[in-house]
Short mmCIF file of C-alpha atoms and ligand atoms in Angstrom, two decimals:
data_model
loop_
_atom_site.label_atom_id
_atom_site.label_comp_id
_atom_site.label_asym_id
_atom_site.label_seq_id
_atom_site.Cartn_x
_atom_site.Cartn_y
_atom_site.Cartn_z
CA MET H 1 110.42 91.80 98.10
CA ALA H 2 107.92 91.55 100.99
CA ASP H 3 104.58 93.32 100.60
CA ARG H 4 104.77 95.51 103.73
CA TYR H 5 101.43 97.18 103.02
CA LEU H 6 99.71 93.78 103.11
CA SER H 7 101.21 93.06 106.55
CA PHE H 8 100.36 96.56 107.84
CA ALA H 9 96.75 96.38 106.58
CA GLY H 10 96.26 93.29 108.76
CA THR H 11 97.20 95.07 112.02
CA ALA H 12 94.62 96.92 114.19
CA PRO H 13 95.93 100.41 113.25
CA GLY H 14 96.19 99.25 109.62
CA ARG H 15 92.58 98.10 109.58
CA PHE H 16 91.45 101.39 111.13
CA LEU H 17 93.45 103.56 108.72
CA THR H 18 92.62 101.67 105.54
CA ARG H 19 88.91 101.77 106.41
CA ARG H 20 88.93 105.50 107.31
CA LEU H 21 90.96 106.54 104.28
CA GLY H 22 89.24 104.20 101.81
CA LEU H 23 92.56 102.52 100.94
CA PRO H 24 92.84 99.02 99.43
CA ARG H 25 92.28 96.34 102.06
CA PRO H 26 94.13 93.19 101.01
CA ALA H 27 93.45 90.04 103.05
CA PRO H 28 96.14 87.37 103.43
CA LEU H 29 95.24 84.64 100.95
CA LEU H 30 94.77 81.07 102.07
CA ARG H 31 96.96 78.82 99.93
CA TRP H 32 97.01 75.04 99.59
CA SER H 33 98.91 72.83 102.02
CA ALA H 34 98.97 69.04 102.26
CA ASP H 35 97.71 69.02 105.85
CA ARG H 36 94.79 71.33 105.02
CA PRO H 37 93.81 70.74 101.38
CA VAL H 38 90.42 72.42 101.84
CA PRO H 39 89.31 74.75 104.65
CA ASP H 40 86.55 73.82 107.09
CA GLY H 41 83.10 75.21 106.53
CA GLY H 42 81.57 72.94 103.91
CA LEU H 43 80.22 73.39 100.41
CA LEU H 44 76.82 74.91 99.75
CA HIS H 45 75.24 73.67 96.51
CA LEU H 46 72.55 75.96 95.09
CA THR H 47 70.56 75.74 91.87
CA ALA H 48 68.92 78.44 89.77
CA GLY H 49 66.64 77.23 86.99
CA THR H 50 66.19 73.60 86.05
CA SER H 51 69.56 71.92 85.68
CA GLY H 52 70.35 68.68 83.89
CA LEU H 53 73.82 68.38 85.46
CA ASP H 54 74.62 65.46 87.73
CA LEU H 55 76.82 67.39 90.14
CA ALA H 56 76.64 65.46 93.40
CA PRO H 57 79.34 62.85 92.59
CA VAL H 58 81.67 65.55 91.25
CA LEU H 59 81.23 67.88 94.22
CA ALA H 60 81.91 64.94 96.55
CA ARG H 61 85.38 64.69 94.95
CA THR H 62 86.32 68.29 95.88
CA GLY H 63 87.12 67.28 99.47
CA HIS H 64 84.57 69.70 100.92
CA ALA H 65 81.91 68.31 103.26
CA PRO H 66 78.37 69.42 102.43
CA TYR H 67 77.51 72.66 104.23
CA ASP H 68 75.39 71.81 107.27
CA THR H 69 74.03 75.34 107.97
CA THR H 70 76.29 75.87 110.99
CA GLY H 71 79.07 78.41 110.58
CA ARG H 72 80.12 79.91 107.26
CA PRO H 73 80.37 77.94 104.01
CA ALA H 74 83.91 77.75 102.61
CA ALA H 75 82.59 77.15 99.10
CA VAL H 76 79.39 77.88 97.20
CA VAL H 77 78.43 76.38 93.85
CA LEU H 78 75.50 77.98 92.06
CA ASP H 79 74.31 75.83 89.18
CA ALA H 80 72.73 78.31 86.77
CA SER H 81 73.33 76.19 83.67
CA GLY H 82 69.61 75.65 83.13
CA ILE H 83 68.67 79.33 82.92
CA ARG H 84 67.28 80.09 79.47
CA ASP H 85 65.75 83.58 79.77
CA VAL H 86 65.96 86.89 81.58
CA GLU H 87 63.17 85.94 83.99
CA GLY H 88 65.31 83.00 85.12
CA LEU H 89 68.07 85.36 86.22
CA ALA H 90 65.89 86.38 89.17
CA GLU H 91 66.70 82.96 90.59
CA VAL H 92 70.42 83.83 90.58
CA HIS H 93 69.68 86.82 92.75
CA ALA H 94 67.32 84.83 94.96
CA ALA H 95 69.90 82.08 95.50
CA LEU H 96 72.99 84.15 96.25
CA HIS H 97 71.62 87.35 97.81
CA PRO H 98 70.86 85.69 101.18
CA VAL H 99 74.17 83.79 101.44
CA VAL H 100 76.86 86.00 99.92
CA ARG H 101 77.52 87.82 103.19
CA SER H 102 78.06 84.57 105.07
CA VAL H 103 80.75 83.05 102.81
CA ALA H 104 83.96 82.46 104.81
CA THR H 105 87.04 84.60 104.16
CA SER H 106 89.13 83.14 101.32
CA GLY H 107 85.92 81.33 100.36
CA ARG H 108 85.15 80.20 96.83
CA ILE H 109 82.06 80.96 94.77
CA VAL H 110 81.71 79.12 91.46
CA VAL H 111 78.81 79.86 89.12
CA LEU H 112 78.02 77.17 86.58
CA GLY H 113 76.66 78.24 83.23
CA ALA H 114 75.96 76.66 79.87
CA PRO H 115 77.57 77.40 76.47
CA LEU H 116 75.69 80.13 74.60
CA ASP H 117 73.09 78.64 72.28
CA PRO H 118 73.50 80.22 68.81
CA ALA H 119 69.94 79.20 67.95
CA ASP H 120 68.35 80.83 71.01
CA HIS H 121 69.18 84.48 71.65
CA HIS H 122 67.16 84.51 74.89
CA GLN H 123 69.27 81.69 76.31
CA ALA H 124 72.46 83.38 75.02
CA ALA H 125 71.49 86.69 76.64
CA ALA H 126 70.73 85.06 79.97
CA GLN H 127 73.89 82.95 79.95
CA GLN H 128 76.10 85.86 78.91
CA ALA H 129 74.50 87.86 81.75
CA LEU H 130 76.13 85.39 84.15
CA GLU H 131 79.54 86.62 82.98
CA GLY H 132 78.88 90.25 83.97
CA PHE H 133 77.31 89.04 87.18
CA THR H 134 80.30 86.86 88.09
CA ARG H 135 82.90 89.49 87.28
CA SER H 136 81.02 92.09 89.33
CA LEU H 137 80.49 89.85 92.33
CA ALA H 138 84.23 89.03 92.24
CA LYS H 139 84.90 92.75 92.62
CA GLU H 140 82.50 93.05 95.55
CA THR H 141 83.31 90.13 97.79
CA GLY H 142 86.73 91.08 99.29
CA GLY H 143 88.36 89.09 102.10
CA GLY H 144 90.34 86.88 99.71
CA ARG H 145 87.14 85.39 98.30
CA THR H 146 87.10 84.48 94.61
CA VAL H 147 84.23 84.17 92.14
CA ASN H 148 84.53 82.36 88.81
CA LEU H 149 82.19 81.13 86.06
CA VAL H 150 82.49 77.70 84.43
CA ARG H 151 80.52 76.99 81.25
CA LEU H 152 79.95 73.28 80.89
CA THR H 153 77.63 70.61 79.60
CA ASP H 154 79.04 67.56 81.34
CA ALA H 155 79.74 67.70 85.08
CA ARG H 156 82.15 64.75 85.04
CA ALA H 157 84.38 66.38 82.41
CA ALA H 158 84.62 69.46 84.66
CA ALA H 159 85.64 67.60 87.83
CA SER H 160 89.31 68.67 87.81
CA THR H 161 88.29 72.26 87.09
CA LEU H 162 85.78 72.37 89.95
CA CYS H 163 88.29 70.76 92.33
CA PHE H 164 90.82 73.47 91.40
CA LEU H 165 88.45 76.43 91.58
CA LEU H 166 86.94 75.29 94.89
CA SER H 167 90.30 74.74 96.56
CA PRO H 168 92.96 77.09 97.98
CA LYS H 169 95.05 76.23 94.89
CA SER H 170 93.12 78.90 92.96
CA ALA H 171 93.81 81.65 95.54
CA TYR H 172 94.79 84.25 92.90
CA VAL H 173 92.31 83.25 90.14
CA SER H 174 89.18 85.36 90.23
CA GLY H 175 86.66 86.86 87.81
CA GLN H 176 87.49 84.22 85.19
CA VAL H 177 85.24 82.50 82.68
CA ILE H 178 86.36 78.98 81.82
CA GLU H 179 84.78 76.79 79.16
CA VAL H 180 84.94 73.06 79.67
CA GLY H 181 84.23 70.81 76.70
CA ALA H 182 81.79 67.97 76.63
CA HIS H 183 84.11 65.03 76.43
CA GLU H 184 87.03 64.29 78.61
CA THR H 185 89.94 63.00 76.52
CA ALA H 186 90.91 60.01 78.55
CA ALA H 187 94.61 60.27 79.24
CA PRO H 188 96.20 56.87 78.80
CA HIS H 189 97.94 55.37 81.85
CA ALA H 190 96.07 57.76 84.16
CA SER H 191 97.49 57.57 87.65
CA HIS H 192 95.11 56.23 90.27
CA ASP H 193 96.99 58.09 92.99
CA SER H 194 94.93 61.25 93.55
CA ASP H 195 97.78 62.84 95.51
CA ARG H 196 100.21 62.27 92.64
CA PRO H 197 98.10 62.50 89.47
CA LEU H 198 101.19 62.99 87.29
CA ALA H 199 103.01 59.88 88.56
CA GLY H 200 104.76 58.14 85.66
CA ARG H 201 104.66 61.27 83.51
CA THR H 202 107.43 63.50 82.25
CA ALA H 203 107.05 67.28 82.29
CA LEU H 204 109.41 69.74 80.65
CA VAL H 205 109.38 73.33 81.92
CA THR H 206 111.33 75.99 80.04
CA GLY H 207 112.97 78.78 82.05
CA ALA H 208 112.70 76.67 85.21
CA ALA H 209 115.98 77.62 86.91
CA ARG H 210 114.21 80.35 88.88
CA GLY H 211 111.03 82.41 89.34
CA ILE H 212 107.68 81.14 88.12
CA GLY H 213 109.26 78.28 86.13
CA GLU H 214 110.97 76.91 89.24
CA ALA H 215 107.62 76.97 91.10
CA VAL H 216 105.94 75.20 88.18
CA ALA H 217 108.62 72.47 88.15
CA GLU H 218 108.28 72.09 91.92
CA THR H 219 104.48 71.80 91.75
CA LEU H 220 104.48 69.30 88.87
CA ALA H 221 107.06 67.25 90.83
CA ARG H 222 104.81 67.43 93.90
CA ASP H 223 102.05 65.99 91.70
CA GLY H 224 104.31 63.08 90.77
CA ALA H 225 105.89 64.15 87.47
CA LYS H 226 109.50 63.56 86.54
CA VAL H 227 110.56 67.11 85.66
CA VAL H 228 113.01 68.31 83.06
CA VAL H 229 114.36 71.70 84.07
CA LEU H 230 115.30 73.56 80.89
CA ASP H 231 117.13 76.88 81.03
CA VAL H 232 119.89 78.75 79.21
CA PRO H 233 123.42 77.28 79.56
CA GLN H 234 124.44 80.36 81.66
CA ALA H 235 121.86 79.26 84.29
CA GLU H 236 122.99 75.61 84.28
CA GLU H 237 124.12 75.62 87.92
CA ASP H 238 120.73 76.90 89.13
CA ALA H 239 118.90 74.49 86.82
CA ARG H 240 120.88 71.54 88.24
CA ARG H 241 120.18 72.67 91.79
CA VAL H 242 116.42 72.75 91.06
CA ALA H 243 116.51 69.43 89.19
CA ASP H 244 118.49 67.69 91.95
CA ARG H 245 116.09 68.92 94.62
CA LEU H 246 113.11 67.63 92.62
CA GLY H 247 114.64 64.34 91.47
CA GLY H 248 114.47 65.53 87.88
CA ILE H 249 117.01 66.30 85.18
CA ALA H 250 118.49 69.59 83.99
CA LEU H 251 118.58 70.45 80.30
CA PRO H 252 120.85 73.41 79.57
CA LEU H 253 119.59 74.79 76.28
CA ASP H 254 118.79 78.18 74.80
CA ILE H 255 115.26 77.74 73.53
CA THR H 256 116.00 80.08 70.61
CA ALA H 257 118.96 77.96 69.41
CA ALA H 258 118.69 76.36 65.99
CA GLY H 259 117.22 72.87 66.30
CA ALA H 260 116.13 73.34 69.96
CA GLY H 261 112.93 71.32 69.39
CA PRO H 262 114.66 68.27 67.84
CA ARG H 263 117.32 68.46 70.59
CA ILE H 264 114.61 68.24 73.25
CA ALA H 265 113.06 65.28 71.43
CA ARG H 266 116.45 63.52 71.33
CA ALA H 267 117.05 64.23 75.04
CA LEU H 268 113.69 62.59 75.86
CA PRO H 269 113.57 59.38 73.80
CA ASP H 270 110.63 58.06 75.85
CA GLY H 271 108.55 61.14 74.99
CA LEU H 272 106.93 63.91 76.93
CA ASP H 273 103.55 64.25 78.65
CA VAL H 274 103.55 67.90 79.72
CA LEU H 275 105.25 70.80 77.95
CA VAL H 276 105.27 74.15 79.78
CA HIS H 277 106.48 77.12 77.76
CA ASN H 278 107.43 79.44 80.59
CA ALA H 279 110.75 81.02 79.52
CA GLY H 280 110.27 84.68 78.78
CA ILE H 281 112.11 87.98 78.75
CA THR H 282 111.28 91.70 78.76
CA ARG H 283 113.26 94.42 76.95
CA ASP H 284 111.09 97.46 77.70
CA ARG H 285 111.25 100.72 75.74
CA ARG H 286 108.61 102.87 74.15
CA LEU H 287 108.33 102.06 70.45
CA VAL H 288 109.81 105.42 69.53
CA ASN H 289 113.04 104.45 71.35
CA MET H 290 113.07 100.75 70.64
CA PRO H 291 115.92 99.38 68.55
CA ALA H 292 115.16 96.42 66.29
CA ASP H 293 117.28 94.02 68.37
CA ARG H 294 115.10 94.57 71.47
CA TRP H 295 112.02 93.93 69.40
CA ARG H 296 113.53 90.84 67.79
CA SER H 297 114.89 89.21 70.97
CA VAL H 298 111.56 89.43 72.84
CA LEU H 299 109.53 88.12 69.90
CA GLU H 300 112.13 85.38 69.41
CA VAL H 301 112.18 84.05 73.04
CA ASN H 302 108.54 84.63 73.97
CA LEU H 303 106.78 83.62 70.76
CA ALA H 304 108.83 82.36 67.80
CA SER H 305 110.66 79.72 69.84
CA VAL H 306 107.38 78.59 71.41
CA LEU H 307 105.88 78.09 67.95
CA ARG H 308 108.99 76.32 66.61
CA THR H 309 109.42 74.00 69.60
CA THR H 310 105.74 73.12 69.69
CA ASP H 311 105.70 72.33 65.96
CA ALA H 312 108.90 70.26 66.18
CA LEU H 313 107.73 68.21 69.17
CA LEU H 314 104.27 67.56 67.69
CA ALA H 315 105.81 66.62 64.32
CA ALA H 316 108.30 64.25 65.98
CA GLY H 317 105.45 62.60 67.92
CA ALA H 318 107.37 63.49 71.11
CA LEU H 319 104.22 64.64 72.88
CA LYS H 320 102.32 61.56 73.94
CA ARG H 321 98.56 61.16 73.49
CA GLY H 322 96.79 62.77 76.44
CA GLY H 323 99.67 65.25 76.54
CA ARG H 324 99.37 68.81 77.75
CA ILE H 325 100.86 72.03 76.43
CA VAL H 326 100.66 75.05 78.73
CA ALA H 327 102.07 78.33 77.39
CA THR H 328 102.65 81.55 79.30
CA ALA H 329 100.84 84.66 78.12
CA SER H 330 100.44 87.81 80.23
CA ILE H 331 97.82 90.41 81.06
CA ALA H 332 100.13 92.83 79.20
CA GLY H 333 99.18 90.91 76.05
CA ILE H 334 95.50 91.48 76.83
CA ALA H 335 95.52 95.07 78.12
CA GLY H 336 98.65 96.46 76.44
CA ASN H 337 101.30 98.29 78.44
CA ALA H 338 103.29 101.44 77.71
CA GLY H 339 106.92 100.51 77.06
CA GLN H 340 106.00 96.91 76.21
CA THR H 341 104.89 96.89 72.56
CA ASN H 342 107.32 94.04 71.91
CA TYR H 343 106.41 92.04 75.04
CA ALA H 344 102.64 92.57 74.67
CA ALA H 345 102.81 91.59 71.01
CA SER H 346 104.65 88.38 71.92
CA LYS H 347 102.20 87.49 74.70
CA ALA H 348 99.11 88.30 72.61
CA GLY H 349 100.66 86.01 70.00
CA ILE H 350 100.62 83.19 72.57
CA THR H 351 96.86 83.65 72.93
CA GLY H 352 96.45 83.41 69.16
CA LEU H 353 98.60 80.27 69.04
CA VAL H 354 96.56 78.60 71.80
CA ARG H 355 93.18 79.38 70.28
CA SER H 356 94.16 78.24 66.82
CA LEU H 357 96.19 75.15 67.68
CA ALA H 358 93.98 73.75 70.45
CA PRO H 359 91.31 72.04 68.32
CA HIS H 360 93.88 70.62 65.86
CA ALA H 361 96.27 69.39 68.54
CA LEU H 362 93.44 67.65 70.34
CA ALA H 363 91.97 66.11 67.20
CA GLY H 364 95.29 65.15 65.64
CA HIS H 365 97.50 64.31 68.60
CA GLY H 366 95.18 63.97 71.63
CA VAL H 367 96.97 66.92 73.21
CA THR H 368 95.36 69.94 74.91
CA VAL H 369 96.78 73.45 74.50
CA ASN H 370 96.05 76.18 77.03
CA ALA H 371 97.71 79.30 78.41
CA VAL H 372 98.12 80.95 81.76
CA ALA H 373 98.15 84.75 81.72
CA PRO H 374 99.83 86.01 84.90
CA GLY H 375 99.17 89.48 86.27
CA PHE H 376 101.49 91.04 88.84
CA ILE H 377 103.45 88.14 90.35
CA GLU H 378 106.04 88.70 93.10
CA THR H 379 109.32 87.66 91.47
CA LYS H 380 112.82 89.09 91.02
CA MET H 381 111.51 90.56 87.76
CA THR H 382 108.75 92.59 89.46
CA ALA H 383 110.93 93.45 92.51
CA ALA H 384 113.06 95.49 90.10
CA VAL H 385 110.06 97.60 89.01
CA PRO H 386 110.12 101.21 90.40
CA LEU H 387 108.25 101.55 93.73
CA LEU H 388 105.15 103.47 92.60
CA ILE H 389 104.55 101.34 89.52
CA ARG H 390 105.09 98.23 91.66
CA GLU H 391 102.55 99.45 94.22
CA ALA H 392 100.01 100.18 91.46
CA GLY H 393 100.57 96.71 89.99
CA ARG H 394 100.02 95.10 93.37
CA ARG H 395 96.88 96.97 94.35
CA MET H 396 95.01 97.35 91.04
CA ASN H 397 93.19 94.06 91.30
CA SER H 398 90.23 92.70 93.25
CA LEU H 399 92.47 91.00 95.83
CA ALA H 400 94.58 94.20 96.24
CA GLN H 401 97.89 92.31 96.24
CA GLY H 402 100.38 90.61 93.96
CA GLY H 403 100.24 86.90 93.29
CA LEU H 404 103.01 84.41 94.06
CA PRO H 405 104.78 82.08 91.62
CA ILE H 406 102.92 79.18 93.27
CA ASP H 407 99.61 80.66 92.05
CA VAL H 408 100.72 80.37 88.42
CA ALA H 409 102.19 76.95 89.19
CA GLU H 410 98.94 75.59 90.68
CA THR H 411 96.99 76.83 87.65
CA THR H 412 99.49 75.11 85.35
CA ALA H 413 99.20 71.90 87.39
CA TRP H 414 95.40 71.94 86.98
CA LEU H 415 95.73 72.36 83.20
CA ALA H 416 98.38 69.57 83.16
CA HIS H 417 96.19 67.22 85.19
CA PRO H 418 95.27 63.96 83.40
CA ALA H 419 91.59 64.68 84.15
CA SER H 420 91.69 68.13 82.49
CA GLY H 421 91.32 66.74 78.97
CA ALA H 422 88.09 68.69 78.40
CA VAL H 423 89.82 72.00 79.13
CA ASN H 424 91.28 73.10 75.80
CA GLY H 425 92.01 76.40 74.09
CA GLN H 426 91.57 78.40 77.31
CA VAL H 427 93.59 81.44 78.38
CA VAL H 428 93.27 81.64 82.15
CA ARG H 429 94.35 84.81 83.88
CA VAL H 430 96.16 84.41 87.20
CA CYS H 431 95.87 88.04 88.15
CA GLY H 432 93.54 88.47 91.14
CA GLN H 433 91.11 90.00 88.61
CA SER H 434 93.49 92.77 87.58
CA LEU H 435 91.77 95.92 86.42
CA LEU H 436 94.14 95.95 83.44
CA GLY H 437 92.42 94.42 80.46
CA ALA H 438 89.43 93.48 82.58
P1 LIG N 501 112.32 85.22 85.31
O1 LIG N 501 113.10 86.21 84.53
O2 LIG N 501 112.48 85.18 86.79
O3 LIG N 501 112.60 83.74 84.75
C1 LIG N 501 112.62 83.45 83.37
C2 LIG N 501 113.54 82.26 83.13
O4 LIG N 501 113.54 82.01 81.72
C3 LIG N 501 114.99 82.53 83.56
O5 LIG N 501 115.48 81.46 84.34
C4 LIG N 501 115.71 82.65 82.23
O6 LIG N 501 117.08 82.24 82.28
C5 LIG N 501 114.88 81.74 81.34
N1 LIG N 501 115.09 82.05 79.92
C6 LIG N 501 115.10 83.28 79.34
N2 LIG N 501 115.41 83.17 78.04
C7 LIG N 501 115.58 81.85 77.78
C8 LIG N 501 115.92 81.10 76.62
N3 LIG N 501 116.18 81.71 75.44
N4 LIG N 501 116.03 79.76 76.71
C9 LIG N 501 115.79 79.13 77.89
N5 LIG N 501 115.47 79.79 79.03
C10 LIG N 501 115.36 81.13 78.98
O7 LIG N 501 110.79 85.49 84.90
P2 LIG N 501 109.43 85.10 85.68
O8 LIG N 501 108.93 86.31 86.35
O9 LIG N 501 109.58 83.85 86.44
O10 LIG N 501 108.47 84.87 84.41
C11 LIG N 501 108.21 83.60 83.85
C12 LIG N 501 107.21 83.74 82.72
O11 LIG N 501 106.03 84.38 83.19
C13 LIG N 501 107.72 84.61 81.55
O12 LIG N 501 107.23 84.08 80.34
C14 LIG N 501 107.09 85.95 81.84
O13 LIG N 501 106.96 86.73 80.66
C15 LIG N 501 105.74 85.54 82.40
N6 LIG N 501 105.08 86.55 83.22
C16 LIG N 501 105.61 86.96 84.41
C17 LIG N 501 104.94 87.92 85.16
C18 LIG N 501 105.44 88.40 86.50
O14 LIG N 501 104.77 89.25 87.11
N7 LIG N 501 106.57 87.94 87.00
C19 LIG N 501 103.75 88.47 84.67
C20 LIG N 501 103.26 88.04 83.46
C21 LIG N 501 103.92 87.06 82.74
#
């Protein structure tokens, strides 16, 4: 369903009224397109403190030209990784205060920090301060601008993350803190085609006959993957339509069926590079009115089958080294939601799974495990939500609008990227910095 308020707010009377009445003022978000992968304006590279990061070669790969002081920068990177004490934080203010007003609409601000040092509470305090700073600035900037914090020690390992966060692909990701590990797990047979980084790889997306899953399959196919479109047998026709359009294959299978994992492994004898657990259902009721079958079915589809399939595919060696698992959590699992005790429990469970499995999967199988946590995304599911609740869901975030399936898909594609091997165990919200669970 179209967001009419967003269109109205962009008209002259809409701008006047929203300003006078203090109403949310959403700006149309700039999203990625092949003919304009990054907007004009250039990238401004600032440093606070003394940094040991070698950023220049990595920033050159983002596609942005260096900012040449004319016009408005489209992207700003503030390297604050070297700040070790409270006094150093003054340099954060000094660096960004003069430029924050000039950042282009839909511009990107990325703050770089360091992991907290357990042996130095002054460094930890200063570095943690960057988190509150980033989240607050993300709430102030408006105009479709986003602000995110990346904690890193090795610039090269963070290249795919910086490319994503500094591009229009991250239009609905704001106020996030992402930790990037020190060592990039080299993915074998990495594609040298930067436009099709997943060329030669196979990606399976569950629940891909429609909605977010369809967008994920489309985006991974755009990036070169051969996609396997898995959905329930009742949705086989839609799954085939999606698979045919993307040159992939359809796999009609209920993910909760006995032996679903081994059946996937048998259907893909050459193995799998990317596994996206996207299938999910809601069966909302307050706990007091919730029958056991509603509880069971949601936990079964959203969590138990994810655990079983993951275990089966890892045990069968079906996920190749350098493989990627991306599971779908939700902000409901972070904030909680009335009427969704079952759904929120299942989605919080995904977060637990990711955090616990990530180090083992990487060490034992060379596979990363991450989650996306969507906020309010415009799909058939959210179009069915009653008007006032839908409006609240759309506006209660820093970008004052709902996200699109493509926003979750782009985030998944970044996590699935062969160069994202140092991103592991992360739960990345795609929620426009929703106030829920913030
Ligand atoms: P959707 O209902 O449009 O699509 C879900 C797909 O999963 C459907 O095609 C469905 O047939 C399939 N599916 C359901 N049960 C299955 C099973 N047992 N086996 C195989 N396939 C099955 O939902 P969506 O809005 O696209 O959501 C996709 C994911 O994102 C879900 O995990 C959902 O919980 C999550 N999510 C969505 C939002 C949102 O705002 N739309 C917000 C947070 C999280």
